């Protein structure tokens, strides 16, 4: 039983409005950098250090913005990092409350199988590659769709509207080319 698109849109708008009103605009791609930093800091304890001025890092990216990212690595239980964890938990809970997914759909969605076959290796390799490209592009652009498009448009930022137009202008034709067959 999927959520009605109107109700889903209203709920998403309400969450974004409350986030901006109570805390700050939503953006999540930076938290992948923070997670990388947490893992890196666990392997190399000298990656992030605390100084008299705050936090810094031997990694230039984590040290930029006066150690803002290094501080998040050192203290990961902040709003943004917890928000990303809550998104994953919320998606899982939503799926479970709607009755879950059957085994076939969990391992290989019917739409994927109809267009690309039954190879799980191919599916995982292409999904990983696609995720990598999207995340790399998000960091290259200084933010992701939730930051640029959704939060940006909500704040009537011209760049948010330009980004949204570009994302849909690229995403719709690519989806139509890749997913020609319906499940």
Tab-separated table of C-alpha atoms in Angstrom, residues 4-179:
chain	number	residue	atom	x	y	z
A	4	UNK	CA	-0.597	8.734	-1.725
A	5	UNK	CA	1.697	11.206	-3.517
A	6	UNK	CA	-0.292	14.206	-2.238
A	7	UNK	CA	-0.067	13.078	1.389
A	8	UNK	CA	3.605	12.185	0.929
A	9	UNK	CA	4.351	15.588	-0.586
A	10	UNK	CA	2.589	17.403	2.234
A	11	UNK	CA	4.423	15.348	4.864
A	12	UNK	CA	7.781	15.965	3.160
A	13	UNK	CA	7.053	19.684	2.965
A	14	UNK	CA	6.115	19.744	6.636
A	15	UNK	CA	9.341	17.972	7.629
A	16	UNK	CA	11.431	20.405	5.583
A	17	UNK	CA	9.573	23.396	6.987
A	18	UNK	CA	10.063	22.198	10.562
A	19	UNK	CA	13.733	21.412	9.942
A	20	UNK	CA	14.427	24.917	8.615
A	21	UNK	CA	12.289	26.571	11.275
A	22	UNK	CA	13.751	24.667	14.222
A	23	UNK	CA	17.324	23.812	13.205
A	24	UNK	CA	18.672	24.449	9.679
A	25	UNK	CA	18.076	23.502	6.049
A	26	UNK	CA	18.411	19.820	5.219
A	27	UNK	CA	21.450	18.504	3.382
A	28	UNK	CA	22.945	15.044	3.782
A	29	UNK	CA	25.861	14.410	1.407
A	30	UNK	CA	28.393	16.002	3.774
A	31	UNK	CA	27.589	13.306	6.315
A	32	UNK	CA	29.161	10.693	4.031
A	33	UNK	CA	32.400	12.673	4.312
A	34	UNK	CA	31.932	12.736	8.094
A	35	UNK	CA	31.396	8.951	8.134
A	36	UNK	CA	34.580	8.500	6.084
A	37	UNK	CA	36.375	10.719	8.597
A	38	UNK	CA	35.042	8.693	11.537
A	39	UNK	CA	36.337	5.491	9.932
A	40	UNK	CA	39.641	7.176	9.033
A	41	UNK	CA	40.032	8.527	12.560
A	42	UNK	CA	39.429	5.038	13.985
A	43	UNK	CA	42.284	3.725	11.809
A	44	UNK	CA	44.591	6.741	12.270
A	45	UNK	CA	44.051	8.508	15.587
A	46	UNK	CA	46.083	11.519	14.355
A	47	UNK	CA	43.626	12.307	11.532
A	48	UNK	CA	41.583	14.689	13.702
A	49	UNK	CA	43.099	16.586	16.610
A	50	UNK	CA	41.794	19.166	19.024
A	51	UNK	CA	43.739	22.409	19.366
A	52	UNK	CA	43.274	25.539	21.456
A	53	UNK	CA	41.362	27.089	18.513
A	54	UNK	CA	39.088	24.068	17.983
A	55	UNK	CA	39.536	21.016	15.782
A	56	UNK	CA	41.809	20.411	12.806
A	57	UNK	CA	42.847	17.527	10.598
A	58	UNK	CA	45.803	16.308	8.593
A	59	UNK	CA	43.251	15.917	5.785
A	60	UNK	CA	42.804	19.263	4.028
A	61	UNK	CA	39.124	18.656	3.299
A	62	UNK	CA	38.297	17.925	6.943
A	63	UNK	CA	40.401	20.897	8.095
A	64	UNK	CA	38.702	23.443	5.818
A	65	UNK	CA	36.149	25.926	7.142
A	66	UNK	CA	38.148	26.352	10.354
A	67	UNK	CA	37.905	22.652	11.192
A	68	UNK	CA	34.105	22.460	10.893
A	69	UNK	CA	34.200	18.952	9.365
A	70	UNK	CA	36.977	17.811	11.727
A	71	UNK	CA	34.782	18.846	14.654
A	72	UNK	CA	31.894	16.791	13.249
A	73	UNK	CA	34.214	13.786	12.907
A	74	UNK	CA	35.344	14.174	16.519
A	75	UNK	CA	31.756	14.662	17.737
A	76	UNK	CA	29.563	12.747	15.258
A	77	UNK	CA	26.348	12.730	17.289
A	78	UNK	CA	25.214	16.055	15.867
A	79	UNK	CA	21.933	16.995	14.212
A	80	UNK	CA	23.005	16.276	10.636
A	81	UNK	CA	24.596	12.886	11.297
A	82	UNK	CA	21.685	11.700	13.443
A	83	UNK	CA	19.290	12.972	10.740
A	84	UNK	CA	20.969	10.727	8.133
A	85	UNK	CA	20.748	7.722	10.451
A	86	UNK	CA	17.089	8.562	11.144
A	87	UNK	CA	16.373	8.691	7.381
A	88	UNK	CA	17.624	5.116	6.977
A	89	UNK	CA	15.665	3.979	10.019
A	90	UNK	CA	12.549	5.800	8.795
A	91	UNK	CA	12.759	4.127	5.384
A	92	UNK	CA	13.123	0.723	7.022
A	93	UNK	CA	10.194	1.337	9.392
A	94	UNK	CA	8.013	2.591	6.548
A	95	UNK	CA	8.719	-0.540	4.531
A	96	UNK	CA	7.941	-2.784	7.516
A	97	UNK	CA	4.726	-0.910	8.425
A	98	UNK	CA	3.486	-1.242	4.845
A	99	UNK	CA	3.883	-5.009	4.995
A	100	UNK	CA	7.505	-5.411	3.927
A	101	UNK	CA	8.913	-6.694	0.657
A	102	UNK	CA	8.737	-10.261	-0.554
A	103	UNK	CA	12.023	-12.151	-0.981
A	104	UNK	CA	12.081	-11.795	-4.772
A	105	UNK	CA	11.610	-8.020	-4.644
A	106	UNK	CA	14.219	-7.673	-1.879
A	107	UNK	CA	16.928	-9.465	-3.811
A	108	UNK	CA	16.117	-8.166	-7.297
A	109	UNK	CA	13.282	-5.711	-8.065
A	110	UNK	CA	11.036	-6.786	-10.932
A	111	UNK	CA	11.688	-3.534	-12.836
A	112	UNK	CA	15.440	-4.173	-12.737
A	113	UNK	CA	15.010	-7.818	-13.779
A	114	UNK	CA	12.788	-6.829	-16.708
A	115	UNK	CA	15.357	-4.371	-18.054
A	116	UNK	CA	18.757	-5.830	-17.107
A	117	UNK	CA	18.320	-9.540	-16.335
A	118	UNK	CA	18.927	-11.658	-13.246
A	119	UNK	CA	22.626	-11.062	-12.561
A	120	UNK	CA	23.038	-9.954	-8.943
A	121	UNK	CA	26.701	-9.080	-9.570
A	122	UNK	CA	25.695	-6.735	-12.411
A	123	UNK	CA	22.995	-5.152	-10.232
A	124	UNK	CA	25.275	-4.527	-7.259
A	125	UNK	CA	28.153	-3.307	-9.446
A	126	UNK	CA	25.977	-0.829	-11.352
A	127	UNK	CA	24.123	0.364	-8.252
A	128	UNK	CA	27.471	0.929	-6.484
A	129	UNK	CA	28.863	2.758	-9.529
A	130	UNK	CA	25.731	4.919	-9.789
A	131	UNK	CA	25.828	5.744	-6.077
A	132	UNK	CA	29.521	6.609	-6.320
A	133	UNK	CA	28.967	8.936	-9.282
A	134	UNK	CA	26.032	10.677	-7.581
A	135	UNK	CA	27.910	11.115	-4.296
A	136	UNK	CA	31.062	12.308	-6.074
A	137	UNK	CA	28.999	14.830	-8.046
A	138	UNK	CA	27.220	15.990	-4.899
A	139	UNK	CA	30.503	16.667	-3.126
A	140	UNK	CA	31.952	18.310	-6.243
A	141	UNK	CA	28.921	20.608	-6.363
A	142	UNK	CA	29.096	21.334	-2.633
A	143	UNK	CA	25.833	19.599	-1.806
A	144	UNK	CA	23.238	17.051	-2.841
A	145	UNK	CA	19.673	17.091	-4.111
A	146	UNK	CA	18.238	17.545	-0.632
A	147	UNK	CA	20.464	20.563	-0.007
A	148	UNK	CA	20.487	22.184	-3.440
A	149	UNK	CA	17.081	21.307	-4.816
A	150	UNK	CA	14.717	20.649	-1.948
A	151	UNK	CA	16.076	23.016	0.693
A	152	UNK	CA	17.218	25.500	-1.944
A	153	UNK	CA	13.832	25.740	-3.637
A	154	UNK	CA	12.070	25.971	-0.288
A	155	UNK	CA	14.217	29.001	0.518
A	156	UNK	CA	13.481	30.427	-2.977
A	157	UNK	CA	17.130	30.179	-3.985
A	158	UNK	CA	17.633	30.697	-7.730
A	159	UNK	CA	20.410	28.082	-7.726
A	160	UNK	CA	17.939	25.580	-6.222
A	161	UNK	CA	15.543	26.053	-9.134
A	162	UNK	CA	18.370	25.860	-11.688
A	163	UNK	CA	19.687	22.678	-10.064
A	164	UNK	CA	16.193	21.111	-10.007
A	165	UNK	CA	15.655	21.910	-13.687
A	166	UNK	CA	19.038	20.413	-14.565
A	167	UNK	CA	18.463	17.308	-12.439
A	168	UNK	CA	15.116	16.575	-14.081
A	169	UNK	CA	16.355	17.513	-17.561
A	170	UNK	CA	19.076	14.870	-17.175
A	171	UNK	CA	17.284	12.309	-14.995
A	172	UNK	CA	14.052	11.851	-16.950
A	173	UNK	CA	15.661	11.080	-20.350
A	174	UNK	CA	18.252	8.771	-18.778
A	175	UNK	CA	15.526	6.878	-16.891
A	176	UNK	CA	13.464	6.548	-20.061
A	177	UNK	CA	16.512	5.162	-21.907
A	178	UNK	CA	17.513	2.722	-19.146
A	179	UNK	CA	14.101	1.455	-18.072
